[in-house]
Coordinates of N, CA and C in Angstrom, one line a residue:
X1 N -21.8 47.7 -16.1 CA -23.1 47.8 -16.8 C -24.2 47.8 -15.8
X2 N -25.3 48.7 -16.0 CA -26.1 48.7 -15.1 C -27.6 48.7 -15.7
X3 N -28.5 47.8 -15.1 CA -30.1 47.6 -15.8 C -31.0 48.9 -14.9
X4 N -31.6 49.8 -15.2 CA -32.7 50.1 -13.9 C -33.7 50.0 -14.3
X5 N -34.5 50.0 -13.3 CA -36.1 49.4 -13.4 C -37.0 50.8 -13.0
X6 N -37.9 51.0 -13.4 CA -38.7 52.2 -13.3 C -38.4 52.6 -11.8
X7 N -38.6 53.9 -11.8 CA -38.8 55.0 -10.4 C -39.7 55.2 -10.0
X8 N -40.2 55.6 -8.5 CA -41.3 56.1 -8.4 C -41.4 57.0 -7.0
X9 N -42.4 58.2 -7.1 CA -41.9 59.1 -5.6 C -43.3 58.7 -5.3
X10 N -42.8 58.7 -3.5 CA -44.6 59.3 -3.0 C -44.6 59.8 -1.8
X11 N -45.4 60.7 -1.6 CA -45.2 61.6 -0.4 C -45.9 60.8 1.0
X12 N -45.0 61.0 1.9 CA -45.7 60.8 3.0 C -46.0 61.6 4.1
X13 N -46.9 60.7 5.0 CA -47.6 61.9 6.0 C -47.8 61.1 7.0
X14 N -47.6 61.7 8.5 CA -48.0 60.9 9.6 C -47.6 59.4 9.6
X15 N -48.8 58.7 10.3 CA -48.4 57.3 10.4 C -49.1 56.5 9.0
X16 N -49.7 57.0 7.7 CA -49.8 56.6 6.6 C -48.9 56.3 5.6
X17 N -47.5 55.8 6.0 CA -46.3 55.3 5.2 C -46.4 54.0 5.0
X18 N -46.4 53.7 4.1 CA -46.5 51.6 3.1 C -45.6 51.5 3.8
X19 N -46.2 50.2 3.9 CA -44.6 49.1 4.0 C -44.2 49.0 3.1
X20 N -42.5 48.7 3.5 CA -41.7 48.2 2.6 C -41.3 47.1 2.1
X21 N -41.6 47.0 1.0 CA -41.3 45.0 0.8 C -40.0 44.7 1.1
X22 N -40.2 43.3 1.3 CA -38.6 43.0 1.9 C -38.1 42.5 0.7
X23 N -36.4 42.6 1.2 CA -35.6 42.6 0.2 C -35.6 44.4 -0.6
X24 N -36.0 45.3 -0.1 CA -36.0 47.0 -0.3 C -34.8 47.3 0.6
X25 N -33.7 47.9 0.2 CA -32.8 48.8 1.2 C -33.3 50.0 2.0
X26 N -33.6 50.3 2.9 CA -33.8 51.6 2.6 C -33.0 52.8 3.1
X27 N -32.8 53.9 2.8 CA -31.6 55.1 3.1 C -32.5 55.9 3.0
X28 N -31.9 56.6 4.6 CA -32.6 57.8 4.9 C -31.6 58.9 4.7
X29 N -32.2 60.2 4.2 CA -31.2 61.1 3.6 C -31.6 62.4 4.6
X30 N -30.8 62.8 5.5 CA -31.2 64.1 6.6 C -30.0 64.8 5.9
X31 N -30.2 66.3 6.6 CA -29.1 67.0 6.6 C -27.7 66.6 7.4
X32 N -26.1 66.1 7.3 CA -26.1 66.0 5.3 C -25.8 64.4 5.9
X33 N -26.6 63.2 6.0 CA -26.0 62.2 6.0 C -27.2 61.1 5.3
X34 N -26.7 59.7 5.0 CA -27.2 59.1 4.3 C -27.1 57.5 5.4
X35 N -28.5 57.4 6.2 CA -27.8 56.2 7.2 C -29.0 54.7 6.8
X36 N -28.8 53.5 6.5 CA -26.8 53.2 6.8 C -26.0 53.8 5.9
X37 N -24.7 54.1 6.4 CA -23.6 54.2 5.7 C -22.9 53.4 4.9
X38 N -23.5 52.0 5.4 CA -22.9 50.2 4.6 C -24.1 49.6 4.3
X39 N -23.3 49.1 2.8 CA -25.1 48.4 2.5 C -24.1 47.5 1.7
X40 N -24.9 46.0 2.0 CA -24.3 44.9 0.8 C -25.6 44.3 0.6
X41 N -25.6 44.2 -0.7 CA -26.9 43.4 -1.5 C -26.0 42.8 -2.6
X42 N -26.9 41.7 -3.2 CA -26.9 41.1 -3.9 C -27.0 41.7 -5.1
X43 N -26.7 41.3 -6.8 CA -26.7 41.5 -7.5 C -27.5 42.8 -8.4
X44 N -29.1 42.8 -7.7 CA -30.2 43.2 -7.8 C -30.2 43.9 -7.0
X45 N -30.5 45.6 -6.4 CA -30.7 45.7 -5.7 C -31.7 47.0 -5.9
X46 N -32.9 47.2 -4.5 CA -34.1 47.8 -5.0 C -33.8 48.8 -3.5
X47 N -33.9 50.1 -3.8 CA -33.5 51.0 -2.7 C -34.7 51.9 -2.8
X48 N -34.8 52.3 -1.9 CA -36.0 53.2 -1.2 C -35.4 54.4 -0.2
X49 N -35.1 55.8 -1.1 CA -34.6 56.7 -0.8 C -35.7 57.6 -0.2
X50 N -35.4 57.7 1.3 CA -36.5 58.4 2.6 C -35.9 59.3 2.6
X51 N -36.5 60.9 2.4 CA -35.8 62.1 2.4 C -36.6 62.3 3.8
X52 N -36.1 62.6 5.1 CA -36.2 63.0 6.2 C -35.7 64.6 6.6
X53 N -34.7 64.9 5.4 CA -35.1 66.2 5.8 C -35.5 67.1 5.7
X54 N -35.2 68.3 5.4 CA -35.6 69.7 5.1 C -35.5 70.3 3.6
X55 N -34.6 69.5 2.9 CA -34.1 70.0 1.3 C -33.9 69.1 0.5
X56 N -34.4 69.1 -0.4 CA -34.1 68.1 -1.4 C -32.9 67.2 -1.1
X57 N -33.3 65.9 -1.3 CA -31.8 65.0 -1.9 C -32.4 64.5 -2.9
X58 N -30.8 63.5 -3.6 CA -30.7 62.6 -4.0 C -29.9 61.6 -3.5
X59 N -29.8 60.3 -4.7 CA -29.1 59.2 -4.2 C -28.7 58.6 -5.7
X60 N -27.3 59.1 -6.1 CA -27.0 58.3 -6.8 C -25.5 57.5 -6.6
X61 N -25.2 56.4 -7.3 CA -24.2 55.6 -7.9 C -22.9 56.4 -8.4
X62 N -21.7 56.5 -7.6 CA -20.4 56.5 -9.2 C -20.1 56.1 -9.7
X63 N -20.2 56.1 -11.1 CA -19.7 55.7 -12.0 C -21.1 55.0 -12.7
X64 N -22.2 55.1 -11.9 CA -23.2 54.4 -13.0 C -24.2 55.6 -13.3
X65 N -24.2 56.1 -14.5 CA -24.7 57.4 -14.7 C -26.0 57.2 -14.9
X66 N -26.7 55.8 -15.6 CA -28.0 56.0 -15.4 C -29.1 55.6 -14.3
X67 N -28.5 55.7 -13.3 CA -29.5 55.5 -11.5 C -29.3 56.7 -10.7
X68 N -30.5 57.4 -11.0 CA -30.5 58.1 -9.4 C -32.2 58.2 -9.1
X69 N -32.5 58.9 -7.8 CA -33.5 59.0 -7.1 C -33.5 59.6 -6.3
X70 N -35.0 60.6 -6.6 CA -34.7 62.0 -6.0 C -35.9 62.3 -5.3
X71 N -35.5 63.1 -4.2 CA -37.0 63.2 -3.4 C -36.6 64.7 -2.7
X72 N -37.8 64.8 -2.4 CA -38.1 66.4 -1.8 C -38.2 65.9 -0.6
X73 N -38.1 67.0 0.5 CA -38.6 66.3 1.9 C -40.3 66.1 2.4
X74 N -39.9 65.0 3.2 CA -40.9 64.0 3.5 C -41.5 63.3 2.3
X75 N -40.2 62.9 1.4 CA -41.2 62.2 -0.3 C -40.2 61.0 0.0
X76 N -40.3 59.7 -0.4 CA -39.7 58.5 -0.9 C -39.8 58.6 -2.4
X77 N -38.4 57.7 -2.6 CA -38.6 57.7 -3.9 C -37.6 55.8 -4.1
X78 N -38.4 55.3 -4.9 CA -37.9 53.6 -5.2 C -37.3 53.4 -6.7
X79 N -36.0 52.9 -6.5 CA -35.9 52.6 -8.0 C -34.7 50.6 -7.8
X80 N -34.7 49.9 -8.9 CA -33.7 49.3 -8.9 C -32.9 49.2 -9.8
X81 N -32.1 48.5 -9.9 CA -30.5 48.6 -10.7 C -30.0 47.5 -10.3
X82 N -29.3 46.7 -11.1 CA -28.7 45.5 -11.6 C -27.2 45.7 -11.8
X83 N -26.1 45.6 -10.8 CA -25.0 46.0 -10.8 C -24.0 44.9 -10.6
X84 N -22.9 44.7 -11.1 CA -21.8 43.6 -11.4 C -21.1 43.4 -9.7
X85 N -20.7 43.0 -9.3 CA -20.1 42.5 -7.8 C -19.0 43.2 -8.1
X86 N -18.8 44.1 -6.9 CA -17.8 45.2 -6.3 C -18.2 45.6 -5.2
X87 N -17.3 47.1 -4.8 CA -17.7 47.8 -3.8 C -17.9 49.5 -5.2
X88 N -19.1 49.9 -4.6 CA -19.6 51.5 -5.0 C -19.8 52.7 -3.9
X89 N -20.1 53.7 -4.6 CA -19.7 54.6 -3.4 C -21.1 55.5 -3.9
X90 N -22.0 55.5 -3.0 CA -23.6 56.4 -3.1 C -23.2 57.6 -2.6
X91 N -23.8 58.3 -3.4 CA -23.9 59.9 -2.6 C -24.8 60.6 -3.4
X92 N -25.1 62.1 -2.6 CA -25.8 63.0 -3.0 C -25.2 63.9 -3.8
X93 N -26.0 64.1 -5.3 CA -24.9 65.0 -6.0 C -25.8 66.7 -5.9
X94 N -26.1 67.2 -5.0 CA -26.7 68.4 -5.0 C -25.3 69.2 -4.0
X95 N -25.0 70.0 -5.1 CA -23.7 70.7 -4.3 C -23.6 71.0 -3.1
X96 N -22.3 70.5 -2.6 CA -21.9 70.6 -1.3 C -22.3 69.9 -0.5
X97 N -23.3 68.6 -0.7 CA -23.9 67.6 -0.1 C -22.6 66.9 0.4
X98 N -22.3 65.7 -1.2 CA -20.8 65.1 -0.7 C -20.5 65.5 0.1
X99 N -19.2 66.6 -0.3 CA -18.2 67.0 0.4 C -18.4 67.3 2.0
X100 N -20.1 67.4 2.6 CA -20.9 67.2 3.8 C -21.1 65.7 4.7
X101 N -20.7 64.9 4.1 CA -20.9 63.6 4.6 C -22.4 62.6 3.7
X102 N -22.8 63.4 2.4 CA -23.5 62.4 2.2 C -23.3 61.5 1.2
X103 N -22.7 60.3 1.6 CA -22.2 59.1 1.1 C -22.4 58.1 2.0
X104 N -22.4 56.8 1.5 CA -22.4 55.6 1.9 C -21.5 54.2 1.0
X105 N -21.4 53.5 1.7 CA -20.8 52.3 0.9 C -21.5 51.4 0.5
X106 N -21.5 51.0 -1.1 CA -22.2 49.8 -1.1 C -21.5 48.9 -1.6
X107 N -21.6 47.3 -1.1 CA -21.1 46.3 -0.9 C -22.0 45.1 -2.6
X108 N -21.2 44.7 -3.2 CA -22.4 44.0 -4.1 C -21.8 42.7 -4.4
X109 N -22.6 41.8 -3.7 CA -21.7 40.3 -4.1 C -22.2 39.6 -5.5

């Protein structure tokens, strides 16, 4: 079971990017990878998906069908989700991304 908490995009530019509160993951999505590749958070966790590259990504969860976050390039986009202790497997579901290397592991104690 998974809780999410509102989304939100914002574009950036130059050296006018917010900080990020702490306790934020954040994953940067280039052509085709998603770094870090390991992530373990706690129960809660609030992710800040940095599209760095050139084409759209996303960043969702398997198996939890209601979390994703999507950005255009040079857009962030924040969301969080409330997930049971396991290991999950993040990736980009914009075809041919996956099967490209964009995935990561997450760790949830």
């Amino acid at each position: 079971m998974a809780i999410v908490l509102p989304i939100s995009v914002a574009l950036r530019g130059g050296d006018d990017t917010p900080p990020v509160d702490p306790g934020t993951t954040v994953i940067t999505a280039t052509e085709f990878a998603y770094s870090p590749t390991r992530i373990a958070v706690d129960g809660e966790a609030t992710f800040l998906l940095r599209n760095e590259g050139a084409v759209y990504h996303d960043l969702r969860i398997e198996g939890i069908d209601d979390f994703s976050l999507e950005a255009l390039p040079d857009e962030d986009a924040t969301g969080s989700v409330e997930l049971e202790a396991g290991t999950y497997v993040l990736f980009c579901s914009v075809p041919g991304h996956r099967d490209a290397g964009m995935v990561a592991e997450l760790q949830v104690s």
